[in-house]
Amino acid sequence: MALRQRGWSWSSALVGAASAAVATVVVLGRPRDPTFHLISITLSSFRLNLPLLDVDLILTIHVTNPNLVPIHYASATISIFYAGSRLGSALLHAGSQPAMSCQLLHLPARLYGLELAHHIPRLLADAARRQMTLDASVDISGTAQVLWWAHRFSVHVDSHVVVDPIFLDVIEQENHSETHLFLS
């Protein structure tokens, strides 16, 4: 039996190219978790909250959107914890971020004097060691625009940060984010 050699087929080439394009979009277009890094902490003021003082700070956070689509997010409150107690909060204002981009966010934060007072012995020990461990948690919701559809998402971020309580330097940090995409 003689084998017949087949010629070039445009339809096969188009099907192959379309399959390769779809596979590329699926691999590159899958949602990826954003990254967050605390860059600096700046003392902005003290607020008299008789009989104690609240401490106002500015948190500078570097945020990366690794996705192929821009995102729009709602306001959120970041809870700041010390020794298992909610020590304060920071406010993330509603905004947006372009696709595959980085930006710096400057978030106003407040540490509550009453909670600080409850931890005076531990705070003094941390100041002497020049290391204070803080945890933070936030849920951010928003939409990602894909062509003419806006898909809702939520991102849960947990951070573990060690800072110098005297100079407010960030010594080390570990951040974990998890994205949930709602397709309906």
Tab-separated table of C-alpha atoms in Angstrom:
chain	number	residue	atom	x	y	z
A	1	MET	CA	0.000	0.000	0.000
A	2	ALA	CA	1.370	3.340	-0.972
A	3	LEU	CA	1.158	6.199	1.515
A	4	ARG	CA	-0.270	9.377	0.148
A	5	GLN	CA	1.471	12.561	1.156
A	6	ARG	CA	-0.926	15.282	2.239
A	7	GLY	CA	-0.466	18.874	1.180
A	8	TRP	CA	-0.666	22.042	3.210
A	9	SER	CA	-4.079	22.680	4.787
A	10	TRP	CA	-5.073	26.217	5.716
A	11	SER	CA	-7.922	25.011	7.877
A	12	SER	CA	-5.573	22.847	9.966
A	13	ALA	CA	-3.123	25.732	10.301
A	14	LEU	CA	-5.903	28.098	11.473
A	15	VAL	CA	-7.212	25.563	13.988
A	16	GLY	CA	-3.673	25.068	15.328
A	17	ALA	CA	-3.021	28.815	15.580
A	18	ALA	CA	-6.373	29.407	17.304
A	19	SER	CA	-5.654	26.590	19.791
A	20	ALA	CA	-2.238	28.058	20.569
A	21	ALA	CA	-3.748	31.537	21.064
A	22	VAL	CA	-6.447	30.209	23.418
A	23	ALA	CA	-3.879	28.236	25.426
A	24	THR	CA	-1.681	31.354	25.735
A	25	VAL	CA	-4.617	33.487	26.929
A	26	VAL	CA	-5.642	30.843	29.473
A	27	VAL	CA	-2.106	30.516	30.858
A	28	LEU	CA	-1.241	34.230	30.889
A	29	GLY	CA	-4.728	35.516	31.700
A	30	ARG	CA	-5.409	33.453	34.805
A	31	PRO	CA	-5.956	35.657	37.858
A	32	ARG	CA	-2.878	36.090	40.038
A	33	ASP	CA	-2.694	37.349	43.598
A	34	PRO	CA	-1.521	40.940	44.038
A	35	THR	CA	1.525	41.591	46.203
A	36	PHE	CA	1.768	44.018	49.101
A	37	HIS	CA	4.926	45.272	50.868
A	38	LEU	CA	5.071	47.745	53.726
A	39	ILE	CA	7.781	50.234	52.732
A	40	SER	CA	7.701	52.674	55.635
A	41	ILE	CA	5.847	53.897	58.717
A	42	THR	CA	5.805	57.633	59.415
A	43	LEU	CA	4.574	59.249	62.607
A	44	SER	CA	2.163	62.017	61.624
A	45	SER	CA	0.683	63.211	64.932
A	46	PHE	CA	-0.556	62.490	68.425
A	47	ARG	CA	-4.257	62.954	69.193
A	48	LEU	CA	-5.428	63.710	72.694
A	49	ASN	CA	-8.088	61.180	73.625
A	50	LEU	CA	-8.353	61.874	77.346
A	51	PRO	CA	-6.774	60.530	79.407
A	52	LEU	CA	-4.566	58.933	76.712
A	53	LEU	CA	-2.941	59.751	73.389
A	54	ASP	CA	-3.803	58.080	70.091
A	55	VAL	CA	-0.947	57.816	67.609
A	56	ASP	CA	-1.555	58.745	63.965
A	57	LEU	CA	0.706	57.181	61.344
A	58	ILE	CA	1.096	57.068	57.582
A	59	LEU	CA	1.762	53.590	56.165
A	60	THR	CA	3.459	53.548	52.758
A	61	ILE	CA	2.619	50.310	50.959
A	62	HIS	CA	3.929	49.107	47.581
A	63	VAL	CA	1.171	47.263	45.684
A	64	THR	CA	1.662	45.225	42.504
A	65	ASN	CA	-1.182	44.175	40.194
A	66	PRO	CA	0.345	41.320	38.127
A	67	ASN	CA	-2.842	40.739	36.127
A	68	LEU	CA	-3.554	41.569	32.495
A	69	VAL	CA	-6.617	43.630	33.433
A	70	PRO	CA	-7.077	46.820	35.482
A	71	ILE	CA	-8.850	46.619	38.826
A	72	HIS	CA	-11.167	48.937	40.751
A	73	TYR	CA	-11.479	48.420	44.501
A	74	ALA	CA	-13.738	49.674	47.287
A	75	SER	CA	-12.669	51.301	50.549
A	76	ALA	CA	-11.504	48.896	53.238
A	77	THR	CA	-10.337	49.025	56.842
A	78	ILE	CA	-7.078	47.299	57.724
A	79	SER	CA	-7.034	45.899	61.256
A	80	ILE	CA	-3.691	46.148	63.075
A	81	PHE	CA	-3.029	43.646	65.881
A	82	TYR	CA	-0.437	43.547	68.660
A	83	ALA	CA	-0.147	40.614	71.067
A	84	GLY	CA	-3.497	39.285	69.851
A	85	SER	CA	-5.388	42.555	70.511
A	86	ARG	CA	-6.675	45.003	67.910
A	87	LEU	CA	-4.268	47.900	68.428
A	88	GLY	CA	-5.513	50.142	65.638
A	89	SER	CA	-6.601	50.442	62.032
A	90	ALA	CA	-5.648	51.947	58.691
A	91	LEU	CA	-7.936	53.165	55.924
A	92	LEU	CA	-7.614	52.066	52.310
A	93	HIS	CA	-9.508	54.563	50.151
A	94	ALA	CA	-11.412	53.323	47.096
A	95	GLY	CA	-9.364	53.468	43.932
A	96	SER	CA	-8.064	51.650	40.896
A	97	GLN	CA	-4.854	50.221	39.550
A	98	PRO	CA	-3.857	49.666	35.919
A	99	ALA	CA	-3.003	46.237	34.562
A	100	MET	CA	0.493	44.879	35.251
A	101	SER	CA	1.513	47.874	37.345
A	102	CYS	CA	2.943	48.934	40.687
A	103	GLN	CA	1.989	51.876	42.845
A	104	LEU	CA	2.653	53.336	46.275
A	105	LEU	CA	-0.302	53.848	48.592
A	106	HIS	CA	-0.100	56.192	51.593
A	107	LEU	CA	-2.634	54.984	54.145
A	108	PRO	CA	-3.642	56.925	57.247
A	109	ALA	CA	-3.522	54.721	60.348
A	110	ARG	CA	-4.319	55.187	64.023
A	111	LEU	CA	-3.074	53.253	67.039
A	112	TYR	CA	-5.480	53.557	69.957
A	113	GLY	CA	-4.018	54.895	73.214
A	114	LEU	CA	-6.266	52.728	75.382
A	115	GLU	CA	-5.025	49.552	73.706
A	116	LEU	CA	-1.428	50.803	73.891
A	117	ALA	CA	-1.900	51.375	77.641
A	118	HIS	CA	-3.057	47.760	78.124
A	119	HIS	CA	0.278	46.539	76.744
A	120	ILE	CA	2.722	48.960	78.444
A	121	PRO	CA	5.022	46.278	79.974
A	122	ARG	CA	5.301	44.381	76.689
A	123	LEU	CA	5.725	47.605	74.681
A	124	LEU	CA	8.586	48.697	76.940
A	125	ALA	CA	10.255	45.284	76.561
A	126	ASP	CA	9.849	45.506	72.763
A	127	ALA	CA	11.294	49.035	72.785
A	128	ALA	CA	14.318	47.795	74.738
A	129	ARG	CA	14.792	44.942	72.217
A	130	ARG	CA	14.057	47.365	69.328
A	131	GLN	CA	11.653	44.823	67.788
A	132	MET	CA	7.875	44.962	67.854
A	133	THR	CA	5.739	42.346	66.084
A	134	LEU	CA	2.511	43.494	64.461
A	135	ASP	CA	-0.067	41.611	62.436
A	136	ALA	CA	-2.547	43.094	59.993
A	137	SER	CA	-5.541	41.750	58.132
A	138	VAL	CA	-7.843	43.174	55.451
A	139	ASP	CA	-10.476	42.054	52.954
A	140	ILE	CA	-10.571	44.142	49.774
A	141	SER	CA	-13.407	43.802	47.264
A	142	GLY	CA	-13.625	45.190	43.781
A	143	THR	CA	-14.074	44.503	40.092
A	144	ALA	CA	-11.744	43.480	37.288
A	145	GLN	CA	-12.774	44.695	33.838
A	146	VAL	CA	-12.420	41.981	31.149
A	147	LEU	CA	-13.612	43.325	27.801
A	148	TRP	CA	-17.195	44.435	28.509
A	149	TRP	CA	-17.693	42.283	31.630
A	150	ALA	CA	-16.833	43.434	35.127
A	151	HIS	CA	-15.964	40.438	37.311
A	152	ARG	CA	-16.213	40.847	41.090
A	153	PHE	CA	-13.298	39.721	43.231
A	154	SER	CA	-12.135	39.807	46.818
A	155	VAL	CA	-8.599	39.682	48.157
A	156	HIS	CA	-7.787	38.654	51.718
A	157	VAL	CA	-4.392	39.874	52.926
A	158	ASP	CA	-2.599	38.786	56.104
A	159	SER	CA	0.648	40.498	57.091
A	160	HIS	CA	3.178	39.752	59.796
A	161	VAL	CA	5.567	42.671	60.309
A	162	VAL	CA	8.475	43.246	62.685
A	163	VAL	CA	9.268	46.939	63.222
A	164	ASP	CA	11.680	48.984	65.295
A	165	PRO	CA	9.309	50.782	67.737
A	166	ILE	CA	11.814	53.599	68.289
A	167	PHE	CA	12.621	54.607	64.686
A	168	LEU	CA	9.600	52.891	63.046
A	169	ASP	CA	11.834	51.007	60.595
A	170	VAL	CA	10.445	47.863	58.970
A	171	ILE	CA	12.830	45.055	59.960
A	172	GLU	CA	11.112	42.118	58.287
A	173	GLN	CA	7.725	41.149	56.938
A	174	GLU	CA	5.737	38.280	55.550
A	175	ASN	CA	2.635	38.987	53.484
A	176	HIS	CA	0.121	36.497	52.134
A	177	SER	CA	-2.735	37.375	49.807
A	178	GLU	CA	-5.471	35.156	48.439
A	179	THR	CA	-7.772	36.221	45.605
A	180	HIS	CA	-11.296	34.915	45.055
A	181	LEU	CA	-12.936	35.631	41.695
A	182	PHE	CA	-16.747	35.583	41.487
A	183	LEU	CA	-17.873	34.591	38.002
A	184	SER	CA	-21.599	35.175	38.469
